[in-house]
Amino acid sequence: MPSAMATIATPSASAASTNASNYMPHITKSMPYPKSDVRINLRDHSSSKIYTSSSPVAGDVTITTKRDVRFDSIQIVLIGNTKASFDGMSFPQEVTHTFLKMVMPISESVYPIPRVLETGHTYTIPFNFVIPNQLTINACNHDRLSDQLQDHHVLLPPSLGGFQKDDMAPRMTKIEYVIKARVLSEPVLGGKKTRIVEATQQIQVLPASSEEPPLNVTEKDKLYNMSKTKAIRKTFLGTKVGRLTATALQPSAAVVSADGTCLKARPTARISLTYDPESPTMPPPQITTISGKITAHTYYSSGTISSFPNLGVWNQPYILDRRGHFFTSVPLPPIGAPEKQPSWKHRFTSTTRRDSGYGSESSDSSGPTDKAKSRSGSKNTKSPVYLTSTLDIPFDLPTDKKTFVPTFHSCIASRVYTLSLSIGVAAKGASSTVSLTMPLQVAIDGPSNGDTDPTQGLPTFEEAAADEHLRPRVLHVPDEIPAGRASWGPHIGSPFAPAYTEHSGEVAVGGDDELPGYGETGHHRRRD
């Protein structure tokens, strides 16, 4: 019995094309809903504008829909984020820390009734933010080694990675300030709100900062080299004519304008020089050349940073967090030789005088000629005098080429600067170069009176306490001054007693009290 076989007729190419055109099913492409137009319009804004502390960020949000859209609320927020990313063969990692979230309150009268965005209608919602002077205490609530570090972590960090001029930041680290306008819909049964439409606008922020005290640099801080001693020789293995020790002091802060375009305060590096000549008749050395560079160091971590990354050792073994350190240098404008050579003072050598530098190079050791003299038992010809001097080196920052963000330390990112100076000296036909690396703080000048509206900013805890402390009081002139021990100090109920104010059942002295700190009532610092 023959088996049943299915026969499939294969038409010719011409027939196939004809049938395809006749029997092709009609496919209707589902068109998406027309998009709504949401725009953030900033007042007096440009792509190059830089905001600073207490700067108003004002404007409005316009919403135009091409279909009726039912919604529940509209949200306008100013968000500050720090992002750190790490590349790896196994898995890449990106960490985001939100340190700032300011929500613009929207009045109920702004919303339409019912809450439906009608087709073709344009809705305008104004907003007004003020860049804060610092963050809330809750912005930094992780383990830390010192209260000083938390004080840095609650300061507003600058934008990083979005300026028109290079801010010397790596692509692995970004700090962004973004205004977001959202139209939200809330499920009937509750739950997470759904974003129907959203618009974003990024702004650049350089917060004002003040000069910090100088760092206490020790031998463990490998990033810096504050002192160095070099032997001055005519040739590499020739006779030593003297020994020069250079010790640097941390220069004053380089204060940049609020828009980052110019230098408001020119810093000066002070170098202490000590010269030990081989003979008391030798002339002091001459400063021949001075050159320098500024290096921007950016530290970032996948976890919270609990110590200053520029002090000590940053990449320590046996840590779980992934860490990165990126640095790039920019040469200083030409400094050249000083117009006037430093004046040297002759001092007599004492048996108790020590080397002024904690780090010395191997070039300080005696050369072959000196060793030969020692072996031959020749008389010690070391000079009984030494010379001291001070060299002041003013320098500028190349703000026309780079954007210098302020020195800052945040929870997962930090930026510090180092100043490297190379000083060339010459003495009696011999020459040498001494190189030093010292910390340099970059600060941002406060805004001028015309840049901000003094009524916009909110007072800090300290300002509010100072206002309460300096509130005028009415004192009555006493009829007579009490005699004896009663005149030593005021007493409650006497006309000399300071004013007292009751707050929640507590009695606060308004006279000689200090301003309340974080450890006092109403100002609790969070400790882990």
PDB file of N, CA and C in Angstrom, residues 251-342:
ATOM      1  N   PRO A 251      51.873  77.186  50.651  1.00  0.00           N
ATOM      2  CA  PRO A 251      51.487  78.540  50.229  1.00  0.00           C
ATOM      3  C   PRO A 251      50.048  78.849  50.605  1.00  0.00           C
ATOM      4  N   SER A 252      49.736  80.114  50.580  1.00  0.00           N
ATOM      5  CA  SER A 252      48.356  80.523  50.828  1.00  0.00           C
ATOM      6  C   SER A 252      47.459  80.001  49.717  1.00  0.00           C
ATOM      7  N   ALA A 253      46.174  79.990  49.976  1.00  0.00           N
ATOM      8  CA  ALA A 253      45.228  79.421  49.018  1.00  0.00           C
ATOM      9  C   ALA A 253      45.156  80.275  47.759  1.00  0.00           C
ATOM     10  N   ALA A 254      44.999  79.609  46.634  1.00  0.00           N
ATOM     11  CA  ALA A 254      44.753  80.292  45.366  1.00  0.00           C
ATOM     12  C   ALA A 254      43.252  80.514  45.241  1.00  0.00           C
ATOM     13  N   VAL A 255      42.821  81.743  45.370  1.00  0.00           N
ATOM     14  CA  VAL A 255      41.397  82.081  45.370  1.00  0.00           C
ATOM     15  C   VAL A 255      40.986  82.440  43.946  1.00  0.00           C
ATOM     16  N   VAL A 256      40.055  81.659  43.402  1.00  0.00           N
ATOM     17  CA  VAL A 256      39.558  81.845  42.042  1.00  0.00           C
ATOM     18  C   VAL A 256      38.209  82.547  42.116  1.00  0.00           C
ATOM     19  N   SER A 257      37.897  83.317  41.108  1.00  0.00           N
ATOM     20  CA  SER A 257      36.622  84.034  41.070  1.00  0.00           C
ATOM     21  C   SER A 257      35.460  83.055  41.034  1.00  0.00           C
ATOM     22  N   ALA A 258      34.267  83.549  41.356  1.00  0.00           N
ATOM     23  CA  ALA A 258      33.093  82.683  41.456  1.00  0.00           C
ATOM     24  C   ALA A 258      32.730  82.039  40.130  1.00  0.00           C
ATOM     25  N   ASP A 259      33.084  82.667  39.012  1.00  0.00           N
ATOM     26  CA  ASP A 259      32.807  82.071  37.707  1.00  0.00           C
ATOM     27  C   ASP A 259      33.985  81.283  37.163  1.00  0.00           C
ATOM     28  N   GLY A 260      35.082  81.203  37.922  1.00  0.00           N
ATOM     29  CA  GLY A 260      36.225  80.393  37.534  1.00  0.00           C
ATOM     30  C   GLY A 260      37.065  80.948  36.412  1.00  0.00           C
ATOM     31  N   THR A 261      36.931  82.220  36.089  1.00  0.00           N
ATOM     32  CA  THR A 261      37.626  82.775  34.930  1.00  0.00           C
ATOM     33  C   THR A 261      38.927  83.484  35.267  1.00  0.00           C
ATOM     34  N   CYS A 262      39.123  83.878  36.515  1.00  0.00           N
ATOM     35  CA  CYS A 262      40.332  84.631  36.854  1.00  0.00           C
ATOM     36  C   CYS A 262      40.725  84.335  38.295  1.00  0.00           C
ATOM     37  N   LEU A 263      41.934  84.764  38.628  1.00  0.00           N
ATOM     38  CA  LEU A 263      42.483  84.555  39.960  1.00  0.00           C
ATOM     39  C   LEU A 263      42.268  85.815  40.779  1.00  0.00           C
ATOM     40  N   LYS A 264      41.597  85.675  41.915  1.00  0.00           N
ATOM     41  CA  LYS A 264      41.299  86.820  42.778  1.00  0.00           C
ATOM     42  C   LYS A 264      42.432  87.112  43.755  1.00  0.00           C
ATOM     43  N   ALA A 265      43.088  86.094  44.255  1.00  0.00           N
ATOM     44  CA  ALA A 265      44.200  86.259  45.196  1.00  0.00           C
ATOM     45  C   ALA A 265      45.370  85.422  44.707  1.00  0.00           C
ATOM     46  N   ARG A 266      46.486  86.096  44.428  1.00  0.00           N
ATOM     47  CA  ARG A 266      47.668  85.417  43.897  1.00  0.00           C
ATOM     48  C   ARG A 266      48.451  84.779  45.034  1.00  0.00           C
ATOM     49  N   PRO A 267      48.647  83.464  44.999  1.00  0.00           N
ATOM     50  CA  PRO A 267      49.378  82.814  46.091  1.00  0.00           C
ATOM     51  C   PRO A 267      50.880  83.014  45.945  1.00  0.00           C
ATOM     52  N   THR A 268      51.570  82.801  47.044  1.00  0.00           N
ATOM     53  CA  THR A 268      53.024  82.926  47.090  1.00  0.00           C
ATOM     54  C   THR A 268      53.595  81.743  47.849  1.00  0.00           C
ATOM     55  N   ALA A 269      54.576  81.093  47.242  1.00  0.00           N
ATOM     56  CA  ALA A 269      55.271  79.984  47.892  1.00  0.00           C
ATOM     57  C   ALA A 269      56.526  80.520  48.569  1.00  0.00           C
ATOM     58  N   ARG A 270      56.714  80.165  49.818  1.00  0.00           N
ATOM     59  CA  ARG A 270      57.889  80.606  50.577  1.00  0.00           C
ATOM     60  C   ARG A 270      58.804  79.407  50.800  1.00  0.00           C
ATOM     61  N   ILE A 271      60.061  79.577  50.388  1.00  0.00           N
ATOM     62  CA  ILE A 271      61.060  78.525  50.508  1.00  0.00           C
ATOM     63  C   ILE A 271      62.162  79.016  51.435  1.00  0.00           C
ATOM     64  N   SER A 272      62.441  78.241  52.476  1.00  0.00           N
ATOM     65  CA  SER A 272      63.560  78.540  53.376  1.00  0.00           C
ATOM     66  C   SER A 272      64.800  77.813  52.867  1.00  0.00           C
ATOM     67  N   LEU A 273      65.885  78.555  52.682  1.00  0.00           N
ATOM     68  CA  LEU A 273      67.127  78.011  52.137  1.00  0.00           C
ATOM     69  C   LEU A 273      68.212  78.029  53.203  1.00  0.00           C
ATOM     70  N   THR A 274      68.947  76.930  53.282  1.00  0.00           N
ATOM     71  CA  THR A 274      70.103  76.822  54.167  1.00  0.00           C
ATOM     72  C   THR A 274      71.270  76.291  53.348  1.00  0.00           C
ATOM     73  N   TYR A 275      72.362  77.027  53.330  1.00  0.00           N
ATOM     74  CA  TYR A 275      73.521  76.653  52.516  1.00  0.00           C
ATOM     75  C   TYR A 275      74.724  76.439  53.416  1.00  0.00           C
ATOM     76  N   ASP A 276      75.317  75.247  53.304  1.00  0.00           N
ATOM     77  CA  ASP A 276      76.525  74.894  54.051  1.00  0.00           C
ATOM     78  C   ASP A 276      77.702  74.879  53.083  1.00  0.00           C
ATOM     79  N   PRO A 277      78.511  75.930  53.038  1.00  0.00           N
ATOM     80  CA  PRO A 277      79.658  75.940  52.116  1.00  0.00           C
ATOM     81  C   PRO A 277      80.804  75.093  52.661  1.00  0.00           C
ATOM     82  N   GLU A 278      81.620  74.619  51.753  1.00  0.00           N
ATOM     83  CA  GLU A 278      82.796  73.865  52.169  1.00  0.00           C
ATOM     84  C   GLU A 278      83.882  74.787  52.712  1.00  0.00           C
ATOM     85  N   SER A 279      83.822  76.043  52.338  1.00  0.00           N
ATOM     86  CA  SER A 279      84.807  77.017  52.818  1.00  0.00           C
ATOM     87  C   SER A 279      84.084  78.301  53.193  1.00  0.00           C
ATOM     88  N   PRO A 280      84.468  78.933  54.290  1.00  0.00           N
ATOM     89  CA  PRO A 280      83.777  80.171  54.695  1.00  0.00           C
ATOM     90  C   PRO A 280      83.980  81.319  53.725  1.00  0.00           C
ATOM     91  N   THR A 281      84.942  81.207  52.830  1.00  0.00           N
ATOM     92  CA  THR A 281      85.178  82.291  51.872  1.00  0.00           C
ATOM     93  C   THR A 281      84.358  82.138  50.600  1.00  0.00           C
ATOM     94  N   MET A 282      83.672  81.033  50.465  1.00  0.00           N
ATOM     95  CA  MET A 282      82.885  80.824  49.250  1.00  0.00           C
ATOM     96  C   MET A 282      81.674  81.746  49.232  1.00  0.00           C
ATOM     97  N   PRO A 283      81.348  82.304  48.069  1.00  0.00           N
ATOM     98  CA  PRO A 283      80.169  83.178  47.982  1.00  0.00           C
ATOM     99  C   PRO A 283      78.885  82.357  48.048  1.00  0.00           C
ATOM    100  N   PRO A 284      77.781  82.975  48.412  1.00  0.00           N
ATOM    101  CA  PRO A 284      76.502  82.245  48.466  1.00  0.00           C
ATOM    102  C   PRO A 284      76.041  81.878  47.063  1.00  0.00           C
ATOM    103  N   PRO A 285      75.206  80.875  46.939  1.00  0.00           N
ATOM    104  CA  PRO A 285      74.722  80.464  45.617  1.00  0.00           C
ATOM    105  C   PRO A 285      73.752  81.490  45.036  1.00  0.00           C
ATOM    106  N   GLN A 286      73.621  81.441  43.730  1.00  0.00           N
ATOM    107  CA  GLN A 286      72.715  82.317  43.005  1.00  0.00           C
ATOM    108  C   GLN A 286      71.534  81.493  42.476  1.00  0.00           C
ATOM    109  N   ILE A 287      70.337  82.072  42.539  1.00  0.00           N
ATOM    110  CA  ILE A 287      69.152  81.416  41.979  1.00  0.00           C
ATOM    111  C   ILE A 287      69.131  81.704  40.482  1.00  0.00           C
ATOM    112  N   THR A 288      69.237  80.660  39.686  1.00  0.00           N
ATOM    113  CA  THR A 288      69.327  80.835  38.231  1.00  0.00           C
ATOM    114  C   THR A 288      67.988  80.643  37.530  1.00  0.00           C
ATOM    115  N   THR A 289      67.246  79.635  37.895  1.00  0.00           N
ATOM    116  CA  THR A 289      65.966  79.356  37.229  1.00  0.00           C
ATOM    117  C   THR A 289      64.945  78.884  38.254  1.00  0.00           C
ATOM    118  N   ILE A 290      63.679  79.169  37.962  1.00  0.00           N
ATOM    119  CA  ILE A 290      62.557  78.669  38.762  1.00  0.00           C
ATOM    120  C   ILE A 290      61.458  78.250  37.792  1.00  0.00           C
ATOM    121  N   SER A 291      61.022  77.040  37.911  1.00  0.00           N
ATOM    122  CA  SER A 291      59.916  76.534  37.096  1.00  0.00           C
ATOM    123  C   SER A 291      59.001  75.714  37.980  1.00  0.00           C
ATOM    124  N   GLY A 292      57.787  75.523  37.522  1.00  0.00           N
ATOM    125  CA  GLY A 292      56.836  74.783  38.347  1.00  0.00           C
ATOM    126  C   GLY A 292      55.668  74.252  37.550  1.00  0.00           C
ATOM    127  N   LYS A 293      54.898  73.424  38.213  1.00  0.00           N
ATOM    128  CA  LYS A 293      53.684  72.865  37.628  1.00  0.00           C
ATOM    129  C   LYS A 293      52.685  72.596  38.738  1.00  0.00           C
ATOM    130  N   ILE A 294      51.428  72.551  38.360  1.00  0.00           N
ATOM    131  CA  ILE A 294      50.347  72.226  39.287  1.00  0.00           C
ATOM    132  C   ILE A 294      49.729  70.913  38.837  1.00  0.00           C
ATOM    133  N   THR A 295      49.572  70.010  39.770  1.00  0.00           N
ATOM    134  CA  THR A 295      49.000  68.698  39.482  1.00  0.00           C
ATOM    135  C   THR A 295      47.664  68.571  40.195  1.00  0.00           C
ATOM    136  N   ALA A 296      46.650  68.199  39.439  1.00  0.00           N
ATOM    137  CA  ALA A 296      45.315  67.963  39.999  1.00  0.00           C
ATOM    138  C   ALA A 296      45.155  66.474  40.262  1.00  0.00           C
ATOM    139  N   HIS A 297      44.871  66.127  41.500  1.00  0.00           N
ATOM    140  CA  HIS A 297      44.691  64.734  41.911  1.00  0.00           C
ATOM    141  C   HIS A 297      43.209  64.507  42.203  1.00  0.00           C
ATOM    142  N   THR A 298      42.627  63.534  41.526  1.00  0.00           N
ATOM    143  CA  THR A 298      41.225  63.168  41.740  1.00  0.00           C
ATOM    144  C   THR A 298      41.180  61.761  42.310  1.00  0.00           C
ATOM    145  N   TYR A 299      40.609  61.631  43.494  1.00  0.00           N
ATOM    146  CA  TYR A 299      40.453  60.337  44.150  1.00  0.00           C
ATOM    147  C   TYR A 299      38.982  59.935  44.089  1.00  0.00           C
ATOM    148  N   TYR A 300      38.734  58.650  43.875  1.00  0.00           N
ATOM    149  CA  TYR A 300      37.359  58.162  43.851  1.00  0.00           C
ATOM    150  C   TYR A 300      37.341  56.724  44.350  1.00  0.00           C
ATOM    151  N   SER A 301      36.198  56.329  44.895  1.00  0.00           N
ATOM    152  CA  SER A 301      36.082  55.022  45.537  1.00  0.00           C
ATOM    153  C   SER A 301      34.683  54.471  45.324  1.00  0.00           C
ATOM    154  N   SER A 302      34.591  53.146  45.307  1.00  0.00           N
ATOM    155  CA  SER A 302      33.285  52.492  45.204  1.00  0.00           C
ATOM    156  C   SER A 302      32.554  52.474  46.534  1.00  0.00           C
ATOM    157  N   GLY A 303      33.261  52.720  47.612  1.00  0.00           N
ATOM    158  CA  GLY A 303      32.658  52.815  48.937  1.00  0.00           C
ATOM    159  C   GLY A 303      32.951  54.168  49.546  1.00  0.00           C
ATOM    160  N   THR A 304      32.376  54.395  50.702  1.00  0.00           N
ATOM    161  CA  THR A 304      32.567  55.688  51.358  1.00  0.00           C
ATOM    162  C   THR A 304      34.014  55.838  51.834  1.00  0.00           C
ATOM    163  N   ILE A 305      34.529  57.047  51.709  1.00  0.00           N
ATOM    164  CA  ILE A 305      35.907  57.354  52.085  1.00  0.00           C
ATOM    165  C   ILE A 305      35.910  57.820  53.537  1.00  0.00           C
ATOM    166  N   SER A 306      36.681  57.145  54.367  1.00  0.00           N
ATOM    167  CA  SER A 306      36.681  57.434  55.802  1.00  0.00           C
ATOM    168  C   SER A 306      37.957  58.109  56.273  1.00  0.00           C
ATOM    169  N   SER A 307      38.811  58.549  55.363  1.00  0.00           N
ATOM    170  CA  SER A 307      40.028  59.274  55.736  1.00  0.00           C
ATOM    171  C   SER A 307      40.402  60.196  54.583  1.00  0.00           C
ATOM    172  N   PHE A 308      41.265  61.154  54.870  1.00  0.00           N
ATOM    173  CA  PHE A 308      41.704  62.060  53.815  1.00  0.00           C
ATOM    174  C   PHE A 308      42.571  61.285  52.825  1.00  0.00           C
ATOM    175  N   PRO A 309      42.181  61.205  51.570  1.00  0.00           N
ATOM    176  CA  PRO A 309      42.929  60.355  50.630  1.00  0.00           C
ATOM    177  C   PRO A 309      44.313  60.878  50.299  1.00  0.00           C
ATOM    178  N   ASN A 310      44.560  62.165  50.466  1.00  0.00           N
ATOM    179  CA  ASN A 310      45.869  62.725  50.134  1.00  0.00           C
ATOM    180  C   ASN A 310      46.883  62.576  51.253  1.00  0.00           C
ATOM    181  N   LEU A 311      46.456  62.107  52.410  1.00  0.00           N
ATOM    182  CA  LEU A 311      47.356  61.900  53.536  1.00  0.00           C
ATOM    183  C   LEU A 311      47.509  60.408  53.775  1.00  0.00           C
ATOM    184  N   GLY A 312      48.733  59.979  54.015  1.00  0.00           N
ATOM    185  CA  GLY A 312      48.969  58.563  54.213  1.00  0.00           C
ATOM    186  C   GLY A 312      49.029  57.826  52.889  1.00  0.00           C
ATOM    187  N   VAL A 313      48.573  56.577  52.911  1.00  0.00           N
ATOM    188  CA  VAL A 313      48.590  55.712  51.732  1.00  0.00           C
ATOM    189  C   VAL A 313      47.160  55.511  51.270  1.00  0.00           C
ATOM    190  N   TRP A 314      46.890  55.806  49.996  1.00  0.00           N
ATOM    191  CA  TRP A 314      45.526  55.727  49.477  1.00  0.00           C
ATOM    192  C   TRP A 314      45.150  54.292  49.116  1.00  0.00           C
ATOM    193  N   ASN A 315      45.919  53.655  48.259  1.00  0.00           N
ATOM    194  CA  ASN A 315      45.611  52.289  47.831  1.00  0.00           C
ATOM    195  C   ASN A 315      46.256  51.304  48.802  1.00  0.00           C
ATOM    196  N   GLN A 316      45.547  51.031  49.872  1.00  0.00           N
ATOM    197  CA  GLN A 316      46.043  50.110  50.874  1.00  0.00           C
ATOM    198  C   GLN A 316      45.639  48.684  50.518  1.00  0.00           C
ATOM    199  N   PRO A 317      46.458  47.714  50.901  1.00  0.00           N
ATOM    200  CA  PRO A 317      46.080  46.324  50.627  1.00  0.00           C
ATOM    201  C   PRO A 317      44.952  45.856  51.544  1.00  0.00           C
ATOM    202  N   TYR A 318      44.293  44.815  51.112  1.00  0.00           N
ATOM    203  CA  TYR A 318      43.248  44.155  51.899  1.00  0.00           C
ATOM    204  C   TYR A 318      42.062  45.078  52.177  1.00  0.00           C
ATOM    205  N   ILE A 319      41.690  45.886  51.211  1.00  0.00           N
ATOM    206  CA  ILE A 319      40.475  46.682  51.337  1.00  0.00           C
ATOM    207  C   ILE A 319      39.464  46.162  50.332  1.00  0.00           C
ATOM    208  N   LEU A 320      38.202  46.207  50.706  1.00  0.00           N
ATOM    209  CA  LEU A 320      37.152  45.655  49.863  1.00  0.00           C
ATOM    210  C   LEU A 320      36.705  46.636  48.789  1.00  0.00           C
ATOM    211  N   ASP A 321      36.837  47.914  49.040  1.00  0.00           N
ATOM    212  CA  ASP A 321      36.375  48.908  48.071  1.00  0.00           C
ATOM    213  C   ASP A 321      37.361  49.023  46.913  1.00  0.00           C
ATOM    214  N   ARG A 322      36.813  49.301  45.751  1.00  0.00           N
ATOM    215  CA  ARG A 322      37.644  49.585  44.588  1.00  0.00           C
ATOM    216  C   ARG A 322      37.970  51.078  44.583  1.00  0.00           C
ATOM    217  N   ARG A 323      39.231  51.398  44.411  1.00  0.00           N
ATOM    218  CA  ARG A 323      39.671  52.782  44.505  1.00  0.00           C
ATOM    219  C   ARG A 323      40.439  53.183  43.252  1.00  0.00           C
ATOM    220  N   GLY A 324      40.407  54.465  42.986  1.00  0.00           N
ATOM    221  CA  GLY A 324      41.123  54.998  41.842  1.00  0.00           C
ATOM    222  C   GLY A 324      41.770  56.323  42.177  1.00  0.00           C
ATOM    223  N   HIS A 325      42.860  56.605  41.476  1.00  0.00           N
ATOM    224  CA  HIS A 325      43.595  57.862  41.652  1.00  0.00           C
ATOM    225  C   HIS A 325      44.035  58.329  40.274  1.00  0.00           C
ATOM    226  N   PHE A 326      43.511  59.461  39.849  1.00  0.00           N
ATOM    227  CA  PHE A 326      43.843  60.030  38.548  1.00  0.00           C
ATOM    228  C   PHE A 326      44.492  61.386  38.771  1.00  0.00           C
ATOM    229  N   PHE A 327      45.605  61.627  38.075  1.00  0.00           N
ATOM    230  CA  PHE A 327      46.269  62.923  38.219  1.00  0.00           C
ATOM    231  C   PHE A 327      46.768  63.389  36.854  1.00  0.00           C
ATOM    232  N   THR A 328      46.736  64.678  36.681  1.00  0.00           N
ATOM    233  CA  THR A 328      47.231  65.319  35.472  1.00  0.00           C
ATOM    234  C   THR A 328      47.830  66.659  35.849  1.00  0.00           C
ATOM    235  N   SER A 329      48.839  67.083  35.103  1.00  0.00           N
ATOM    236  CA  SER A 329      49.594  68.289  35.445  1.00  0.00           C
ATOM    237  C   SER A 329      49.438  69.346  34.366  1.00  0.00           C
ATOM    238  N   VAL A 330      49.574  70.581  34.785  1.00  0.00           N
ATOM    239  CA  VAL A 330      49.578  71.722  33.883  1.00  0.00           C
ATOM    240  C   VAL A 330      50.734  72.625  34.294  1.00  0.00           C
ATOM    241  N   PRO A 331      51.590  73.022  33.350  1.00  0.00           N
ATOM    242  CA  PRO A 331      52.730  73.873  33.733  1.00  0.00           C
ATOM    243  C   PRO A 331      52.278  75.266  34.128  1.00  0.00           C
ATOM    244  N   LEU A 332      53.015  75.842  35.056  1.00  0.00           N
ATOM    245  CA  LEU A 332      52.741  77.208  35.473  1.00  0.00           C
ATOM    246  C   LEU A 332      53.227  78.184  34.403  1.00  0.00           C
ATOM    247  N   PRO A 333      52.641  79.353  34.349  1.00  0.00           N
ATOM    248  CA  PRO A 333      53.218  80.386  33.485  1.00  0.00           C
ATOM    249  C   PRO A 333      54.678  80.618  33.847  1.00  0.00           C
ATOM    250  N   PRO A 334      55.512  80.987  32.876  1.00  0.00           N
ATOM    251  CA  PRO A 334      56.958  81.117  33.146  1.00  0.00           C
ATOM    252  C   PRO A 334      57.240  82.028  34.340  1.00  0.00           C
ATOM    253  N   ILE A 335      58.094  81.517  35.231  1.00  0.00           N
ATOM    254  CA  ILE A 335      58.491  82.285  36.414  1.00  0.00           C
ATOM    255  C   ILE A 335      59.864  82.910  36.208  1.00  0.00           C
ATOM    256  N   GLY A 336      60.818  82.091  35.701  1.00  0.00           N
ATOM    257  CA  GLY A 336      62.160  82.604  35.453  1.00  0.00           C
ATOM    258  C   GLY A 336      62.928  82.859  36.729  1.00  0.00           C
ATOM    259  N   ALA A 337      64.061  83.504  36.575  1.00  0.00           N
ATOM    260  CA  ALA A 337      64.888  83.840  37.735  1.00  0.00           C
ATOM    261  C   ALA A 337      64.303  85.042  38.457  1.00  0.00           C
ATOM    262  N   PRO A 338      64.489  85.117  39.766  1.00  0.00           N
ATOM    263  CA  PRO A 338      63.962  86.280  40.500  1.00  0.00           C
ATOM    264  C   PRO A 338      64.655  87.565  40.075  1.00  0.00           C
ATOM    265  N   GLU A 339      63.913  88.663  40.103  1.00  0.00           N
ATOM    266  CA  GLU A 339      64.490  89.953  39.739  1.00  0.00           C
ATOM    267  C   GLU A 339      65.591  90.368  40.707  1.00  0.00           C
ATOM    268  N   LYS A 340      65.432  89.996  41.963  1.00  0.00           N
ATOM    269  CA  LYS A 340      66.425  90.340  42.976  1.00  0.00           C
ATOM    270  C   LYS A 340      66.819  89.073  43.715  1.00  0.00           C
ATOM    271  N   GLN A 341      68.120  88.826  43.793  1.00  0.00           N
ATOM    272  CA  GLN A 341      68.606  87.648  44.481  1.00  0.00           C
ATOM    273  C   GLN A 341      68.306  87.745  45.975  1.00  0.00           C
ATOM    274  N   PRO A 342      67.997  86.609  46.608  1.00  0.00           N
ATOM    275  CA  PRO A 342      67.712  86.654  48.049  1.00  0.00           C
ATOM    276  C   PRO A 342      68.951  87.051  48.840  1.00  0.00           C
TER     277      PRO A 342
END
